[in-house]
Coordinates of C-alpha atoms and ligand atoms in Angstrom, one line a residue:
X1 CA 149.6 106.4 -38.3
X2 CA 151.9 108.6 -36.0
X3 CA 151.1 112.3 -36.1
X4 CA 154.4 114.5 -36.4
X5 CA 153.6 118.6 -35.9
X6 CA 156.1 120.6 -38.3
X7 CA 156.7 123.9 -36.2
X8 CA 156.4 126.2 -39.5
X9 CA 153.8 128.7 -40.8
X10 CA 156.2 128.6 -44.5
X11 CA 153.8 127.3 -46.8
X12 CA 156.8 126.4 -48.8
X13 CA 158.6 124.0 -46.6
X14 CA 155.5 123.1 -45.4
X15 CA 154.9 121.3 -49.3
X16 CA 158.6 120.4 -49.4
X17 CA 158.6 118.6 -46.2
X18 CA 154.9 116.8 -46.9
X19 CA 156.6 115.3 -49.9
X20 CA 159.5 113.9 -48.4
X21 CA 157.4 112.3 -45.7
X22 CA 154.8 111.1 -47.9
X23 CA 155.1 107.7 -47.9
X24 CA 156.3 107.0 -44.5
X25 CA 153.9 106.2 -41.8
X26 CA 154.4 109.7 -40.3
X27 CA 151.4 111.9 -41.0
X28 CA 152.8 115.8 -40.2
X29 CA 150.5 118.1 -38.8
X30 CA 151.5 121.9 -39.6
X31 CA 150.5 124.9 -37.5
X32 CA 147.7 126.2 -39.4
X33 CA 145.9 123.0 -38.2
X34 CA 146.5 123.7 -34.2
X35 CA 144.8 126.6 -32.4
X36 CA 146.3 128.8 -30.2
X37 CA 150.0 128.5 -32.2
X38 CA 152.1 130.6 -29.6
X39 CA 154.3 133.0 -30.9
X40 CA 158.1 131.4 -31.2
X41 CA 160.8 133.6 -31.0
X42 CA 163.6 132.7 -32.9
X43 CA 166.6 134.3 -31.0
X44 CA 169.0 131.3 -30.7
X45 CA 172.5 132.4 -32.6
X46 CA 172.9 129.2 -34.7
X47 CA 170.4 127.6 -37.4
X48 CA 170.3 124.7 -34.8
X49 CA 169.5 126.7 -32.0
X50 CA 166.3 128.3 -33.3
X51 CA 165.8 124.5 -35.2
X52 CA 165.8 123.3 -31.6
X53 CA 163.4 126.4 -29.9
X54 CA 161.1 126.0 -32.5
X55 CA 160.3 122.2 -31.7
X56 CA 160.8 122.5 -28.3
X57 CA 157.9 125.3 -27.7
X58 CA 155.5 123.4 -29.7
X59 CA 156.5 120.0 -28.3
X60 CA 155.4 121.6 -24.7
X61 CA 152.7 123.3 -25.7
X62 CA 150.6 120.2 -27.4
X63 CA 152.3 117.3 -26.0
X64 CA 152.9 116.0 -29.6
X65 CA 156.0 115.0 -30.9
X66 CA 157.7 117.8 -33.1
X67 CA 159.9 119.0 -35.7
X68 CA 161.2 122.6 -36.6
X69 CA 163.8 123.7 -39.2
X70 CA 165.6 126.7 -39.5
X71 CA 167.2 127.9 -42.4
X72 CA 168.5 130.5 -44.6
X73 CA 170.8 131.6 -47.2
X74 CA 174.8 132.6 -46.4
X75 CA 176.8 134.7 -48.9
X76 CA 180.1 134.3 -48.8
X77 CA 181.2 138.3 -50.1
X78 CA 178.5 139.2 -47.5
X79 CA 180.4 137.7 -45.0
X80 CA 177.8 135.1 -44.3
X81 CA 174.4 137.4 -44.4
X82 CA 171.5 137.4 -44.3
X83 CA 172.4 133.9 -42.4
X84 CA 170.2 133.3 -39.4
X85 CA 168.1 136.9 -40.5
X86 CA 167.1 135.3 -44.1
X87 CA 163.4 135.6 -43.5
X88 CA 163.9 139.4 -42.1
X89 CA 166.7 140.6 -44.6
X90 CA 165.0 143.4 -45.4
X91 CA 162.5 144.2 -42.1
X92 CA 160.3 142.7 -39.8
X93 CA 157.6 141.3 -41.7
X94 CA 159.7 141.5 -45.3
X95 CA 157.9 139.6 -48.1
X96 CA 160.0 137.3 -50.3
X97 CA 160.4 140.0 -53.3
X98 CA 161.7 143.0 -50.8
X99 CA 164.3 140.3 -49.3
X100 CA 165.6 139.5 -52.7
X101 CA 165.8 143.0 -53.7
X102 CA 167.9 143.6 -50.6
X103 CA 169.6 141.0 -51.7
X104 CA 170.4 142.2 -55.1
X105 CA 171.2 146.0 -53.4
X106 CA 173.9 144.5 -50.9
X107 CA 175.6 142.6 -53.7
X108 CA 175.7 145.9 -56.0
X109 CA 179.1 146.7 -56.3
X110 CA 180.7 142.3 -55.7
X111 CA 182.1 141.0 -59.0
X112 CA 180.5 137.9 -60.1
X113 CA 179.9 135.2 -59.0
X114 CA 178.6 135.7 -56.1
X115 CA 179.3 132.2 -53.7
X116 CA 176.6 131.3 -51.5
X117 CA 174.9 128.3 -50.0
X118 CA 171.6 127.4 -48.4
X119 CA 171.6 125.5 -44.9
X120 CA 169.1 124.0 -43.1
X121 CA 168.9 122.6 -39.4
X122 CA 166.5 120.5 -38.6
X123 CA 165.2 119.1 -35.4
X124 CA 162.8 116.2 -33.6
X125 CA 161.7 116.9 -30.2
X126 CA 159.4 114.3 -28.3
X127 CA 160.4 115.1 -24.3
X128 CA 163.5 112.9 -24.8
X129 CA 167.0 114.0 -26.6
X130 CA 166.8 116.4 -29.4
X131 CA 167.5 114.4 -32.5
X132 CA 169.3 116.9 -35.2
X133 CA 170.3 116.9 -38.7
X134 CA 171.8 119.1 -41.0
X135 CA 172.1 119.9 -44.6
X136 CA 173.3 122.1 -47.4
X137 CA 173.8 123.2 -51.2
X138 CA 176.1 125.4 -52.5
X139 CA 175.6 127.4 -55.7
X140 CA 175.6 130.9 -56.7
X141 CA 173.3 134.3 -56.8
X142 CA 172.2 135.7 -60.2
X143 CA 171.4 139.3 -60.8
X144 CA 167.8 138.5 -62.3
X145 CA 164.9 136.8 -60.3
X146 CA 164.0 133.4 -62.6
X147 CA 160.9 131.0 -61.5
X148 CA 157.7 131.1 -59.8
X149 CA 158.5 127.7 -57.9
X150 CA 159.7 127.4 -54.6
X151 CA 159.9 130.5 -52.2
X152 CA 162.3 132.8 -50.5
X153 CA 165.4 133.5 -52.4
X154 CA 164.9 130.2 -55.2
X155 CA 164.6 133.1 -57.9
X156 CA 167.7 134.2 -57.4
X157 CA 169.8 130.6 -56.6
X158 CA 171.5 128.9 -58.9
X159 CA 172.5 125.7 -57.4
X160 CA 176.0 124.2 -58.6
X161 CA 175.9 122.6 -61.9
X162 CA 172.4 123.6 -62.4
X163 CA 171.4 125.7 -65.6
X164 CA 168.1 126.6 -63.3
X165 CA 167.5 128.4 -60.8
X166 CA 165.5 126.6 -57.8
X167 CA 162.7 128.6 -58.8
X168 CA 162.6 127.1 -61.5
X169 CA 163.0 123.5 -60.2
X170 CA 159.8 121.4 -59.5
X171 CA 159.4 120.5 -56.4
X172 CA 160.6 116.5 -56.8
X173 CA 163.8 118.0 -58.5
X174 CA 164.7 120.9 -55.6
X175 CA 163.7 118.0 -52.9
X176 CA 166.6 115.7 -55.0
X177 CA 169.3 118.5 -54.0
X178 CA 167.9 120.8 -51.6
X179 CA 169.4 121.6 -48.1
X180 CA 166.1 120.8 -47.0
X181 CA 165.6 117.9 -48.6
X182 CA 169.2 116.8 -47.1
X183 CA 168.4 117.1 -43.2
X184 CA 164.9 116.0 -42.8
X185 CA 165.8 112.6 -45.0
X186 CA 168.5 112.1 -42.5
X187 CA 166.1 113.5 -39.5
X188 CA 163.5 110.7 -41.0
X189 CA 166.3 108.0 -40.7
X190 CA 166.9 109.1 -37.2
X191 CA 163.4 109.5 -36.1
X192 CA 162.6 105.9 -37.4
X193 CA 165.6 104.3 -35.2
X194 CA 164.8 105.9 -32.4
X195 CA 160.8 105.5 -32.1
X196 CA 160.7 102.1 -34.1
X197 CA 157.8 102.5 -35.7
Ligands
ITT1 P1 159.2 129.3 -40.0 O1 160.2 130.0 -39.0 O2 157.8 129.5 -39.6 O3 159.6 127.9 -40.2 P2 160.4 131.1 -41.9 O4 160.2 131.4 -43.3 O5 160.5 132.3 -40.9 O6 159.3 130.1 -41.4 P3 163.2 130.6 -41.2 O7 163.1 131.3 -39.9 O8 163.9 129.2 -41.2 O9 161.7 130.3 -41.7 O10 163.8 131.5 -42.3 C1 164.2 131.0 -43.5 C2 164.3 132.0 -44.6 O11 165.5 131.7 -45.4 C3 163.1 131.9 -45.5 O12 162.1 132.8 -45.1 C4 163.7 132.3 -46.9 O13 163.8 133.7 -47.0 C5 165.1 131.7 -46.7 N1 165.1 130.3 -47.2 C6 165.3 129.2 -46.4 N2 165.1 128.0 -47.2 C7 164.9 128.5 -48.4 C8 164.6 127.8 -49.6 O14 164.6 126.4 -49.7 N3 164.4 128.5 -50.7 C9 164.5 129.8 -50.7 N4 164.7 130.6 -49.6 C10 164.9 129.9 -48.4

């Protein structure tokens, strides 16, 4: 079986990810298994750009193939934020709840509904050319937090024609929709053609 590293310390897309790999013949090792992780800083401008650091650094620092994502959540009334800053909305090291109620505070004031969409860059890195992929779901914020599932900003995402929120989804049902879910099933397909397993 192929190893794989997944350049993330999210717990949650670690699980998501696992699940859409799980019965290929790619086994994905995440960075709580390596020692010595170095510290990747994510300054590209674009989702793909910090997709591509993220695989790039770890590719060259273990010599194993890799693949990063980068991804967030764009507002369209917020002109596109947090974008690129999701994880650090509302600080530095900002946990999930004070980044949703930053959220919620920017929004104050915006008639409903609020447009967004989560996007997600993915990308494969093995010393060769960077294979990408991306993918996206459109769907609205709600004013409430609903759902224990998932991470980040699922409370408060209410994908379109969904009644629940993606914290509320299970995982198999956000991985059937999920911007995720979208770019590393195409990144799978592209990986497969071009190391012919
Ligand atoms: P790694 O860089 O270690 O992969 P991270 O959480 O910092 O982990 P990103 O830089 O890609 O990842 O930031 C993505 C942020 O966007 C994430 O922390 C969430 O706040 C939000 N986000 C992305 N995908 C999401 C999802 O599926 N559900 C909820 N929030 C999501």
């Amino acid at each position: 079986m192929r190893e794989i590293i997944f350049a993330t310390k999210n717990p949650g897309k670690i699980r998501e990810v696992n699940d859409i790999f799980k019965n290929s013949p790619i086994r994905l090792v995440s960075l709580f298994e390596l020692s010595n992780v170095p510290e990747i800083i994510e300054d590209g401008l674009t989702f793909e750009e910090n997709a591509k650091i993220k695989a790039e650094l770890i590719f060259k620092t273990y010599g194993i193939p890799t693949m990063g994502d980068d991804s967030g959540l764009v507002v369209e009334q917020l002109d596109g934020r947090p974008g690129v800053f999701s994880a650090r909305y509302a600080g530095e090291s900002a946990t999930d709840e004070e980044n949703n109620e930053r959220l919620l505070y920017e929004l104050d004031g915006f008639s409903e509904p609020h447009h967004a969409k989560f996007v997600c860059s993915s990308a494969y890195f093995d010393g060769g050319k960077f294979l990408t992929a991306y993918g996206e779901v459109k769907g609205r914020i709600i004013k409430m937090p609903r759902g224990k599932n998932g991470f980040g900003y699922d409370p408060l995402f209410l994908p379109e024609g969904y009644t629940l929120t993606s914290g509320e989804l299970s995982l198999e049902e956000k991985n059937k929709i999920s911007h995720r879910a979208i770019a590393f099933k195409k990144l799978y397909s592209l990986i497969l053609k071009a190391i012919i397993i």
